[in-house]
mmCIF file of C-alpha atoms and ligand atoms in Angstrom:
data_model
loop_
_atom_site.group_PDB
_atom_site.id
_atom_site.type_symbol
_atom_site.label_atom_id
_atom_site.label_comp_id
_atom_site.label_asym_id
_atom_site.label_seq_id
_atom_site.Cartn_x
_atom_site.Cartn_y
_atom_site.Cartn_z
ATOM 1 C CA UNK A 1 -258.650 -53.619 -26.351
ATOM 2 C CA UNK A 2 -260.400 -54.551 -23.050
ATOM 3 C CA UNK A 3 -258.283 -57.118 -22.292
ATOM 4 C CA UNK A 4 -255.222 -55.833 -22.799
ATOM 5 C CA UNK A 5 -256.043 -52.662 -20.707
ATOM 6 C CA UNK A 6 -256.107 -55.011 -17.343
ATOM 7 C CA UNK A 7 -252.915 -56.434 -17.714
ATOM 8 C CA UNK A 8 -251.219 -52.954 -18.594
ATOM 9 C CA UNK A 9 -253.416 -51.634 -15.306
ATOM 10 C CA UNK A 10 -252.101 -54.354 -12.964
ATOM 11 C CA UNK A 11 -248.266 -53.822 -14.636
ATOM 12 C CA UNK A 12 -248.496 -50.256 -13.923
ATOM 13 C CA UNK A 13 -249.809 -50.387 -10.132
ATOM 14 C CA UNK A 14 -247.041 -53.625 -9.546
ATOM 15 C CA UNK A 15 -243.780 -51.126 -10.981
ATOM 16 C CA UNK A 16 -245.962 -48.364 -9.174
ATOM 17 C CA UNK A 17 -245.604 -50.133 -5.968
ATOM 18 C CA UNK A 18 -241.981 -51.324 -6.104
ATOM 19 C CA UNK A 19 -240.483 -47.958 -7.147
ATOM 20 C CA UNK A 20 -242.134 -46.350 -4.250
ATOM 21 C CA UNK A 21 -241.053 -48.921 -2.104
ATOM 22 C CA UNK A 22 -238.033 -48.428 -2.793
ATOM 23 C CA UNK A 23 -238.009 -44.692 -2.815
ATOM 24 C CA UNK A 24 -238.750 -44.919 0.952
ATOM 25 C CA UNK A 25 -235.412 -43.162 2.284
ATOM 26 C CA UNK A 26 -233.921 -45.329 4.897
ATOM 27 C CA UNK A 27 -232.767 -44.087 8.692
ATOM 28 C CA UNK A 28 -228.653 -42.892 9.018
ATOM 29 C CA UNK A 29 -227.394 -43.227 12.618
ATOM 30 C CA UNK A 30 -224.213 -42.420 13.085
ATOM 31 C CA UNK A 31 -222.247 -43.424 15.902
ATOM 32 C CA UNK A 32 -219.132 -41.986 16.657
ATOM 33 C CA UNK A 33 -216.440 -43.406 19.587
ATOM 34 C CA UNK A 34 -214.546 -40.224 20.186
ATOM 35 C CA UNK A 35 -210.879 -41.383 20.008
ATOM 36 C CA UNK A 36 -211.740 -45.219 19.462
ATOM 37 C CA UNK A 37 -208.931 -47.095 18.038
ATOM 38 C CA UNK A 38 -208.295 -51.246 17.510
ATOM 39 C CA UNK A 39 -206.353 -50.922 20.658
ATOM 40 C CA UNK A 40 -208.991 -49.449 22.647
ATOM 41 C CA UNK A 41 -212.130 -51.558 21.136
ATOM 42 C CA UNK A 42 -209.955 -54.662 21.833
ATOM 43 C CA UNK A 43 -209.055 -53.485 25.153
ATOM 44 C CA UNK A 44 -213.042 -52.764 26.080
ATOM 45 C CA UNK A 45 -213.898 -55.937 24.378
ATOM 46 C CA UNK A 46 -211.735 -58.171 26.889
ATOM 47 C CA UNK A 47 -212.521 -56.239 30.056
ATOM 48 C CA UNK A 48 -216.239 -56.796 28.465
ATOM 49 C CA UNK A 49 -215.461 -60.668 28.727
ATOM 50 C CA UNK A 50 -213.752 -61.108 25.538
ATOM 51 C CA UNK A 51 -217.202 -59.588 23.189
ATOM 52 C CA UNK A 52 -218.321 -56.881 21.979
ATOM 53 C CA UNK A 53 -221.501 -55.224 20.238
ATOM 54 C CA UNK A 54 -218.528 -54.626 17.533
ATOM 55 C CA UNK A 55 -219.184 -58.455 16.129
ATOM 56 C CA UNK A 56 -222.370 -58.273 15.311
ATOM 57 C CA UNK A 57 -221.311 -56.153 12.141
ATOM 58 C CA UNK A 58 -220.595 -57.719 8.449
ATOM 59 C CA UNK A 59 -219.109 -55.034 7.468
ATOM 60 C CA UNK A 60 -215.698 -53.028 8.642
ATOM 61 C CA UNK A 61 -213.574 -50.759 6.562
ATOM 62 C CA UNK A 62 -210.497 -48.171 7.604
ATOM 63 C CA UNK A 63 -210.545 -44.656 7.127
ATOM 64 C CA UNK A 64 -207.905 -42.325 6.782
ATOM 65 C CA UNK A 65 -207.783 -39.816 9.690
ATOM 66 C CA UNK A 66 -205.407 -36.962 8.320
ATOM 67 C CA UNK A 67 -206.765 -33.722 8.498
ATOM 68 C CA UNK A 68 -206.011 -30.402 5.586
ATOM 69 C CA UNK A 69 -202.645 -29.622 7.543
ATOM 70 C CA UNK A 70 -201.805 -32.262 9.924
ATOM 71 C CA UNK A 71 -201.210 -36.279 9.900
ATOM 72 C CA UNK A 72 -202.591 -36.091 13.378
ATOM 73 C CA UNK A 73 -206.076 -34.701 13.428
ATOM 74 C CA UNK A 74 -208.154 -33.450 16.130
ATOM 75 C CA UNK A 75 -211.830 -33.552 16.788
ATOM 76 C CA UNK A 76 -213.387 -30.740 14.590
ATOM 77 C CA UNK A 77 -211.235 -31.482 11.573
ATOM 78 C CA UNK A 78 -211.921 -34.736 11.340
ATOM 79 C CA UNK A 79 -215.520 -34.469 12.328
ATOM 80 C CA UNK A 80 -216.109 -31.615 10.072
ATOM 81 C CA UNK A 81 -214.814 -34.732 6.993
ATOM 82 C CA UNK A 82 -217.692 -37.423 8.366
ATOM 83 C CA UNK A 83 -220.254 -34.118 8.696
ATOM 84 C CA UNK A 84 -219.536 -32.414 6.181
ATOM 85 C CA UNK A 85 -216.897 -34.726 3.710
ATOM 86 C CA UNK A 86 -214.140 -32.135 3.395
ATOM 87 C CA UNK A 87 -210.837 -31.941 4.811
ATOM 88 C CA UNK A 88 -209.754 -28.899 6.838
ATOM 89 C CA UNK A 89 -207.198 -27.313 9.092
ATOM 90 C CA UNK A 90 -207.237 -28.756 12.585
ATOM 91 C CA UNK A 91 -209.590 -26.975 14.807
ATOM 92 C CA UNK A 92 -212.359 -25.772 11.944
ATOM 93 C CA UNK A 93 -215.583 -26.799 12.369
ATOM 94 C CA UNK A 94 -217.780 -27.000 9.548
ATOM 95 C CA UNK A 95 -215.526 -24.445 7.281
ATOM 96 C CA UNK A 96 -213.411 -26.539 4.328
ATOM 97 C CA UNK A 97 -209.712 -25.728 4.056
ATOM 98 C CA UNK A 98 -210.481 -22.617 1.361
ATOM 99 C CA UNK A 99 -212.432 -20.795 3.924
ATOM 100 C CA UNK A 100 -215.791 -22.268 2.482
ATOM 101 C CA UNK A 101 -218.912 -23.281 4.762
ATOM 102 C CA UNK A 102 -220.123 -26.735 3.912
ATOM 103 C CA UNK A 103 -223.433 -28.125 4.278
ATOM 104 C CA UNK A 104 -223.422 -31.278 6.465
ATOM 105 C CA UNK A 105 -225.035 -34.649 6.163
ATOM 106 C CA UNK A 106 -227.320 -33.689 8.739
ATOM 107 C CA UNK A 107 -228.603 -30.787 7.262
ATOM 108 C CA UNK A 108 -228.546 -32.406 3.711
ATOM 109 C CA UNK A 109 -230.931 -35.163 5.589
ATOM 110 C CA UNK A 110 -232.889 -32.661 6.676
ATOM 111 C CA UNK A 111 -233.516 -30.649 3.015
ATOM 112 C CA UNK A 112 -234.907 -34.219 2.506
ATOM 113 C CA UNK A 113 -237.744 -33.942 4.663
ATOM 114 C CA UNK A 114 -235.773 -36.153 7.717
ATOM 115 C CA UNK A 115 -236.121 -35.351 11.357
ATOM 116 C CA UNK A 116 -232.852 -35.157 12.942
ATOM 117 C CA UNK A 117 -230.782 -35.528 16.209
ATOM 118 C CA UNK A 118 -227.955 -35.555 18.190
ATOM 119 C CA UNK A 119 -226.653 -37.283 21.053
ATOM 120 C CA UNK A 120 -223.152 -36.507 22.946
ATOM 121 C CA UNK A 121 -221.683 -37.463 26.490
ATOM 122 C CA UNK A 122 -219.833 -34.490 26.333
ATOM 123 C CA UNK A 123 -221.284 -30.819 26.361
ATOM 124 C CA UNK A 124 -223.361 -30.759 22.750
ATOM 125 C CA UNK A 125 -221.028 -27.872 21.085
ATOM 126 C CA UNK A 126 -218.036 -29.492 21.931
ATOM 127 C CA UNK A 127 -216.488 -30.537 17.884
ATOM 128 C CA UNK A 128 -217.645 -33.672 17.587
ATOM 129 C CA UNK A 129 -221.389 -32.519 17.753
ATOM 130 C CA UNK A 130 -221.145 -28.829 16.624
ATOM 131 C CA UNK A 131 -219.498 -30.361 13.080
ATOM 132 C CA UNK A 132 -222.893 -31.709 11.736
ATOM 133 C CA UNK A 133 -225.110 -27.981 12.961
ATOM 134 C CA UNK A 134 -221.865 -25.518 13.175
ATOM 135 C CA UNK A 135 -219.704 -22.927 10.809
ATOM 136 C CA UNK A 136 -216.764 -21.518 12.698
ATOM 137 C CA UNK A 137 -213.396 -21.097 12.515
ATOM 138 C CA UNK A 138 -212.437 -21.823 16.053
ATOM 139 C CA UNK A 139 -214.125 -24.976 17.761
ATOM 140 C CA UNK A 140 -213.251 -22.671 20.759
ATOM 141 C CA UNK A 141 -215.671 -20.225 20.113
ATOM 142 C CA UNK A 142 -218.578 -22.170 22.418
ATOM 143 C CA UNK A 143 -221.425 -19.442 22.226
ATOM 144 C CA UNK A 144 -221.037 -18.748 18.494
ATOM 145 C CA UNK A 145 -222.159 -22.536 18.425
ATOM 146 C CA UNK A 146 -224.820 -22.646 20.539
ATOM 147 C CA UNK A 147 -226.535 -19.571 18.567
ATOM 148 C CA UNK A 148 -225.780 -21.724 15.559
ATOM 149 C CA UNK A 149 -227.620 -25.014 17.057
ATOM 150 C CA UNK A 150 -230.197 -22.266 18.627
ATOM 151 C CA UNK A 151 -230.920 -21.768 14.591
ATOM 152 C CA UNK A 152 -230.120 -25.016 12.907
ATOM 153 C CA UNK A 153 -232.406 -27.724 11.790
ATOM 154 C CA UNK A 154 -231.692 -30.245 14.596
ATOM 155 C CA UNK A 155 -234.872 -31.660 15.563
ATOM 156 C CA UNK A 156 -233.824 -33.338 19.605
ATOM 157 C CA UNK A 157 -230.569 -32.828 20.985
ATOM 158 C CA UNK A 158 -229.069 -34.637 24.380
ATOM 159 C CA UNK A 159 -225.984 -33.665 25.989
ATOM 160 C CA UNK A 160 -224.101 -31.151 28.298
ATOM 161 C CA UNK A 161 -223.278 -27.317 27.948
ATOM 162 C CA UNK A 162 -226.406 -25.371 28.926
ATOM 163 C CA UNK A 163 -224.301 -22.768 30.407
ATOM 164 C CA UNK A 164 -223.120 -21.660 26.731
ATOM 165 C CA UNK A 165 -226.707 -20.749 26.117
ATOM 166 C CA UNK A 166 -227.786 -18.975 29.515
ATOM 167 C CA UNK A 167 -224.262 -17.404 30.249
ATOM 168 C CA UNK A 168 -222.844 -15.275 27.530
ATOM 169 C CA UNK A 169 -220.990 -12.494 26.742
ATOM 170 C CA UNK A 170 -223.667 -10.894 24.637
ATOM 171 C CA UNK A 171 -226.368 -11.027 27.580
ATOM 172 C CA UNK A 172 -228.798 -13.174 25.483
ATOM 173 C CA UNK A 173 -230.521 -16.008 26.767
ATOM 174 C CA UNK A 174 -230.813 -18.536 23.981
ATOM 175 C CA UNK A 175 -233.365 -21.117 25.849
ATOM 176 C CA UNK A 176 -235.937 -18.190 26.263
ATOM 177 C CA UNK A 177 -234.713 -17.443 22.133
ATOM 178 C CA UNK A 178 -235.531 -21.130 21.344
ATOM 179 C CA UNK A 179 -239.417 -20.701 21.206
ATOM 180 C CA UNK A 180 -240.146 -23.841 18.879
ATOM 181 C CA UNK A 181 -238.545 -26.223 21.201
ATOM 182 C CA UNK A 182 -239.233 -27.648 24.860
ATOM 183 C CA UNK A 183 -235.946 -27.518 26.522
ATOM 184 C CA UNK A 184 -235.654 -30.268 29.227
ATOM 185 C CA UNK A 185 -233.267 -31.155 32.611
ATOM 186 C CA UNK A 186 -233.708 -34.918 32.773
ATOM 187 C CA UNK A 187 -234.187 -37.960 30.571
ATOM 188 C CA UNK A 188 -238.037 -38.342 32.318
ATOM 189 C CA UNK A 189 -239.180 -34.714 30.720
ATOM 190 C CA UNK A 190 -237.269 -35.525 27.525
ATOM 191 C CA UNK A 191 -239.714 -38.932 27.480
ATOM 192 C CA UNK A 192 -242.704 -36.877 28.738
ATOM 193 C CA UNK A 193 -242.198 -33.603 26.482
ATOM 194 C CA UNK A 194 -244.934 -34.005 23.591
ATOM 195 C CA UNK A 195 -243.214 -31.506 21.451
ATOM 196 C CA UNK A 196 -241.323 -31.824 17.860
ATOM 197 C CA UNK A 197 -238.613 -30.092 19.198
ATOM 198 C CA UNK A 198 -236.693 -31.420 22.264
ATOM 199 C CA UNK A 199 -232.964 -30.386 24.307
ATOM 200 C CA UNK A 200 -231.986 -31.835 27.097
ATOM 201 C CA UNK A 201 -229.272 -30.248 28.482
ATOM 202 C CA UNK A 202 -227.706 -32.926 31.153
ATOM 203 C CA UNK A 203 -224.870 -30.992 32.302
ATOM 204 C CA UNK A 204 -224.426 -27.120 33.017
ATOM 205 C CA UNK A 205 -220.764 -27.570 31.573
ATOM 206 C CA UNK A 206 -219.105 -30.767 30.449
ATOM 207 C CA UNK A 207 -220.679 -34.010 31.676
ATOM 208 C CA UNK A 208 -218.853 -36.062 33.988
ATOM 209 C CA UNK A 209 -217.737 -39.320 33.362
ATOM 210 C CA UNK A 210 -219.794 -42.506 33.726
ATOM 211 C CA UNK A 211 -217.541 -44.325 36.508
ATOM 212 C CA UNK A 212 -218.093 -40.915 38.534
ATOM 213 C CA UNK A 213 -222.151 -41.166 37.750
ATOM 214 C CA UNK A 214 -223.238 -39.315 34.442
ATOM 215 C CA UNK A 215 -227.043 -39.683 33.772
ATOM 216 C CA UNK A 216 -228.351 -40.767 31.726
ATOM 217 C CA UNK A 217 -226.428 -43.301 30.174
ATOM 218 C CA UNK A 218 -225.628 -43.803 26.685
ATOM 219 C CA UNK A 219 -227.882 -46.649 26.191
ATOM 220 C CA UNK A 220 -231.092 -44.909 27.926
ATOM 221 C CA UNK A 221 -230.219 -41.495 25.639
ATOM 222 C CA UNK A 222 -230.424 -43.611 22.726
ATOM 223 C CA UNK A 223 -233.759 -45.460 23.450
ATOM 224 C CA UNK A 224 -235.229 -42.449 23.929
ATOM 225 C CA UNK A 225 -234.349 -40.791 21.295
ATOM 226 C CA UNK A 226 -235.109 -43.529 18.894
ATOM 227 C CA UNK A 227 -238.769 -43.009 20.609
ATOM 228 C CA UNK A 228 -238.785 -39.607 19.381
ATOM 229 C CA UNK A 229 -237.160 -39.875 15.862
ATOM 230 C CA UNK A 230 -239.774 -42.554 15.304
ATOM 231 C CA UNK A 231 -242.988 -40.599 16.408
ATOM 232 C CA UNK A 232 -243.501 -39.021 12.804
ATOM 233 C CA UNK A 233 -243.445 -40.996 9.643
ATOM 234 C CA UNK A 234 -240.582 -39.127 8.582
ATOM 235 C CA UNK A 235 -237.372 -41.060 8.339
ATOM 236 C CA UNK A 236 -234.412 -40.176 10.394
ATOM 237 C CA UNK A 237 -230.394 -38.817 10.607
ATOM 238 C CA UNK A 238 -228.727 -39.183 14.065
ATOM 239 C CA UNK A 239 -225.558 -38.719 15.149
ATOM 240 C CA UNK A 240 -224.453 -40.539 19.050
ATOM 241 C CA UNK A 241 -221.231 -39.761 20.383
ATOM 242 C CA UNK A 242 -219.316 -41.712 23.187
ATOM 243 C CA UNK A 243 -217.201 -38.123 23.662
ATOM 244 C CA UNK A 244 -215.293 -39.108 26.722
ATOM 245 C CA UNK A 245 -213.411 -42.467 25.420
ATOM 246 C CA UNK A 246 -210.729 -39.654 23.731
ATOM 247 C CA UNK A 247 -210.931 -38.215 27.417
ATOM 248 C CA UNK A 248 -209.866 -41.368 28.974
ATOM 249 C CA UNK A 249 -207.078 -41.510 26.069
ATOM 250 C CA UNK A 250 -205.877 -37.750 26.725
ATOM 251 C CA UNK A 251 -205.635 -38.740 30.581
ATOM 252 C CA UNK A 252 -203.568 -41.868 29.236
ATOM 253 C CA UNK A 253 -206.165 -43.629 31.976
ATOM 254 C CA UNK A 254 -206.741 -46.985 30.765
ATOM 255 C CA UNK A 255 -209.919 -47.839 33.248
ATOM 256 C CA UNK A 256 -211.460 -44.380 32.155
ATOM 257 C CA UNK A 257 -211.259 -45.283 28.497
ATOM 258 C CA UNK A 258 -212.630 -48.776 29.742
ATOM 259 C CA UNK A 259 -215.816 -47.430 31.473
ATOM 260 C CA UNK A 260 -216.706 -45.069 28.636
ATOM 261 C CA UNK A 261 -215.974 -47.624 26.372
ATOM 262 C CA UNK A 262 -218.824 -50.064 28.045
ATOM 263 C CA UNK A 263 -221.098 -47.098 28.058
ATOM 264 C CA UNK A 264 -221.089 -46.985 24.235
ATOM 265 C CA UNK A 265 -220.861 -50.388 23.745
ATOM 266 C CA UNK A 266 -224.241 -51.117 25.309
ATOM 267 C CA UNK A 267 -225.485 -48.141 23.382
ATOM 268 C CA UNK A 268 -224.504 -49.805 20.163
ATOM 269 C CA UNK A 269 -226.353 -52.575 21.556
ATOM 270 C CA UNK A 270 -229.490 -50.704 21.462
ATOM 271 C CA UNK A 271 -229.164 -49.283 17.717
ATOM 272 C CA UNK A 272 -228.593 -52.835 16.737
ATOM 273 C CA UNK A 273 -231.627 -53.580 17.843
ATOM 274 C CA UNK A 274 -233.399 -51.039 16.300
ATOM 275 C CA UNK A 275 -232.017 -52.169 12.913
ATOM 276 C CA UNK A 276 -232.927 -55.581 13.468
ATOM 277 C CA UNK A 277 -236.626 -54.151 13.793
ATOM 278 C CA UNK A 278 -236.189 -51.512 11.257
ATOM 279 C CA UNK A 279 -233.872 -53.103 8.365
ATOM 280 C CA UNK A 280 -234.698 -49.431 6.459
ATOM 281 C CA UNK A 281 -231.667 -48.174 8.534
ATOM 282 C CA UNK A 282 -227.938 -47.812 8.111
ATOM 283 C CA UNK A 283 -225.820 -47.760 10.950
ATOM 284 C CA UNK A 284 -222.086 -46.897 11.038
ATOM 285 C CA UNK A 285 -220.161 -47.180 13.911
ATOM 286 C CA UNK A 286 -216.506 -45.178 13.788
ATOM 287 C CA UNK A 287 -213.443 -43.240 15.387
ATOM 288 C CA UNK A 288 -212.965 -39.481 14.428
ATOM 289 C CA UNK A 289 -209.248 -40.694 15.574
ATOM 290 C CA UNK A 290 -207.123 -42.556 17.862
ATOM 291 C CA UNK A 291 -205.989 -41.201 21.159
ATOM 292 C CA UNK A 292 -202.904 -42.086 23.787
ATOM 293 C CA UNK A 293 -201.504 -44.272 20.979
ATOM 294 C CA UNK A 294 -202.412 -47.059 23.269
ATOM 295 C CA UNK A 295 -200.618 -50.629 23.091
ATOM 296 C CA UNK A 296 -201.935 -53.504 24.649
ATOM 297 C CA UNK A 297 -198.416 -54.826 26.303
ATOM 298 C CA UNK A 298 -200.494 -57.883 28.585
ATOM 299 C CA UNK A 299 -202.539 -58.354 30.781
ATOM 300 C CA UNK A 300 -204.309 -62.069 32.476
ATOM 301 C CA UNK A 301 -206.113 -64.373 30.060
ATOM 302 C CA UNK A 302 -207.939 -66.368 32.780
ATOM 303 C CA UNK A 303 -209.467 -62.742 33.536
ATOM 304 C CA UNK A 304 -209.462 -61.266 29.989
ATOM 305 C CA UNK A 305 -208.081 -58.256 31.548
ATOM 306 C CA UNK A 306 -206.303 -56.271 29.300
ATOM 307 C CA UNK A 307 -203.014 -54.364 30.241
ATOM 308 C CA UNK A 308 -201.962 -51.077 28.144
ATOM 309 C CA UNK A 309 -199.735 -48.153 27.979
ATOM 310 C CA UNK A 310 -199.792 -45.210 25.690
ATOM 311 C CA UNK A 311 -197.351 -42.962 23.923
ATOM 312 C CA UNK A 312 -198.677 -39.290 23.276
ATOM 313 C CA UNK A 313 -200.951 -37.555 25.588
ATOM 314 C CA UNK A 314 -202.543 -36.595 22.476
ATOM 315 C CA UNK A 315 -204.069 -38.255 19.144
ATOM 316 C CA UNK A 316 -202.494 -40.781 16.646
ATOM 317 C CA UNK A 317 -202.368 -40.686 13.243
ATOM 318 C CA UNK A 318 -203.112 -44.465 13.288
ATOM 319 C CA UNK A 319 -206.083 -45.444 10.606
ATOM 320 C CA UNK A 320 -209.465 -46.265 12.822
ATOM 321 C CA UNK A 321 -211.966 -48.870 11.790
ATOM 322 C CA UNK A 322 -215.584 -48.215 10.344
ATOM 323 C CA UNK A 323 -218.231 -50.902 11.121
ATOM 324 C CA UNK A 324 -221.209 -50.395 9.084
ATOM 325 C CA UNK A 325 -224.729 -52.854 9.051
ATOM 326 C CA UNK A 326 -228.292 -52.579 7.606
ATOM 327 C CA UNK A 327 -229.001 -50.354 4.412
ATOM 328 C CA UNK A 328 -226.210 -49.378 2.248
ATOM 329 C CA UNK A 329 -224.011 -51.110 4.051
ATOM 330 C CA UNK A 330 -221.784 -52.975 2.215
ATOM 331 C CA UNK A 331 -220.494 -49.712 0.312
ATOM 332 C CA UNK A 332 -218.313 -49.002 3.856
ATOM 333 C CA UNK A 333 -216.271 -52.295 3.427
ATOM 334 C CA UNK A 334 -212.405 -51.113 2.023
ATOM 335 C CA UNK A 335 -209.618 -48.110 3.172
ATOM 336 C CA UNK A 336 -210.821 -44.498 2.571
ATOM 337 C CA UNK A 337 -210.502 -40.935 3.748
ATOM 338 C CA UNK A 338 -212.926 -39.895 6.692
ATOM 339 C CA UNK A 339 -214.899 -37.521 4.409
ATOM 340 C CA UNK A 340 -215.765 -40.985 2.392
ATOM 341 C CA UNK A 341 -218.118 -41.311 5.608
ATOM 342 C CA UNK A 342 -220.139 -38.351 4.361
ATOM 343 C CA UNK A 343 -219.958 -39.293 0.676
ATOM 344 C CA UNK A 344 -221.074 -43.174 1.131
ATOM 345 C CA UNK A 345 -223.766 -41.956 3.702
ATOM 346 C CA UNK A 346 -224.695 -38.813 1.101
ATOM 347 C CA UNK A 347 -225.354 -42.100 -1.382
ATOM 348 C CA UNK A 348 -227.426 -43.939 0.821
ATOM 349 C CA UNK A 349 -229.682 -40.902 1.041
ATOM 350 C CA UNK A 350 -229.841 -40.084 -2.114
ATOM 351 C CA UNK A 351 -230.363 -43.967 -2.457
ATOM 352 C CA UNK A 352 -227.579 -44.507 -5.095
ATOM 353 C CA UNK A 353 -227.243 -47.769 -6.839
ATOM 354 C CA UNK A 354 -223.849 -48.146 -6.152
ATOM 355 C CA UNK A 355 -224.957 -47.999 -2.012
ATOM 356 C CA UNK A 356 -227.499 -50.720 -2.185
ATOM 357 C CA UNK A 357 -226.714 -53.753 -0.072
HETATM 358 MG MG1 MG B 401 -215.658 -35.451 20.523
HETATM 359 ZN ZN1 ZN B 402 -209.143 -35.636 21.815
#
């Protein structure tokens, strides 16, 4: 009996030690390029030299960017299907198309013991952000969704909009409200705060744009929060948004959409490099939509810079590409709707077969 019991011993610790290896969850980040067409990632790749951060990825897939009522979306309906993976009516955040609140990936991450954060370069409860904390009808209604990040899981949060918090209707100051976190005014106390919770509110209101000076930039926000995700063994979900390349698109102002377009390029740059160290990790880089309907028409070759003009003031309809890397990966290669995003990132959570890579 003896020596069978050895063998059976050493079997059991060896399937004991690869199912728990792989039961380690992996790291989601999420990076979203806030009205980010082909047009506009070619355009920032040529005026970046003709490369991009873009080609480091194996895998790229289209998503569908029709909202519940519209073929054109705008920014809460369509981030509402990546947050949340349900279509709704343009201008919902966070509230499906039968008037149903739906949990988001970010707060599905955290029921499963993650740490979680968020990153914007536009105020933080603008739509793109307030999607993976925020239930409301109207992505208008700014100080219902700062009580709702005041009160949501979200672990470290960096962007613009402090005055929603400190200046409201109701009288209440939410930052004196938000006991278990250290709220912070620059990227030096958001490195120095020793706290589990962190804000850093860079911006009163909306942030300005990088050509004109915003601080910190993209690439800097990300490195430190990747500090601070990583400081407990606890994986991670976090969401980055270059908010002002749809800005650039809305002004139909090619250089702006150029400048914020190098900002988030570098910070893809730096979460490539994390996944390189941390292969645990899926990363997805995407578009909520395109914006301007911009066409590249010319432009000099001997300069790679890119000439363009656009057609709408507002967004496309046009599909936007998906560029995914790391673990889970290759389940984002193919043409889906936007709230596949949530589903194929929901998988990689929940570590489904299908989402191995
Ligand atoms: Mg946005
Ligand atoms: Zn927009």
């Amino acid at each position: 009996m003896y020596c069978i019991r050895i063998p059976l011993r050493v079997l059991f610790l060896f399937v004991f030690a690869l199912a728990s290896a792989q039961q380690s969850p992996p790291n989601i980040i999420l990076m979203i390029g806030d009205g980010t067409g082909l047009s506009q990632i070619t355009a920032g790749m040529y005026d970046n030299g003709n490369t991009s951060n873009y080609e480091e990825f194996p895998t790229i897939g289209l998503q569908k960017t029709h909202s519940d009522n519209a073929l054109v979306t705008d920014s809460a309906a369509s981030g509402t299907a990546m947050a949340c993976g349900v279509k709704t009516l343009n201008g919902v955040v966070g509230i499906d198309a039968n008037n149903m609140a739906q949990p988001s990936i970010l707060e599905r991450c955290d029921e499963a013991g993650y740490t979680t954060g968020l990153i914007a370069t536009s105020s933080i409860v603008h739509a793109t952000p307030a999607s993976f904390y925020a239930k409301v009808i109207s992505r208008k209604q700014y100080q219902d969704i700062a009580l709702q990040l005041s009160e949501s899981q979200v672990d470290y949060f960096i962007g613009g909009g402090k005055k929603h918090f400190t200046k409201r209707k109701d009288d209440r100051n939410l930052i004196d409200e938000m006991t278990d976190w250290t709220i912070v005014s620059s990227l030096r106390k958001f490195n120095n705060a020793d706290s589990p919770r962190i804000g850093l509110f860079t911006h009163d209101d909306e942030p300005a744009p990088i050509a004109q000076g915003r601080k910190p930039k993209l690439n800097e926000a990300v490195d430190s929060m990747l500090d601070k995700l990583t400081t407990s063994e606890r994986p991670f979900f976090l969401m980055v948004e270059g908010s002002q390349i749809d800005w650039g698109g809305h002004a139909n102002d090619l250089d702006y959409v150029l400048t914020e377009f190098a900002d988030f390029n570098k910070a893809i740059g730096r979460a490539i490099a994390f996944v390189k160290e941390n292969p645990n990790t899926l990363l997805v880089v995407t578009a909520d939509h395109e914006t301007g309907g911009l066409g590249l028409s010319g432009g000099n070759i001997k300069t790679f810079t890119p000439r363009g003009g656009f057609v709408t003031l507002g967004h496309t309809a046009s599909m936007v590409p998906v560029f995914a890397m790391g673990k889970g990966a290759a389940s984002f290669a193919g043409i889906y709707e936007n709230t596949a995003i949530f589903d194929k990132m929901l998988a990689v959570l929940q570590q489904e077969e299908n989402s191995d890579n």
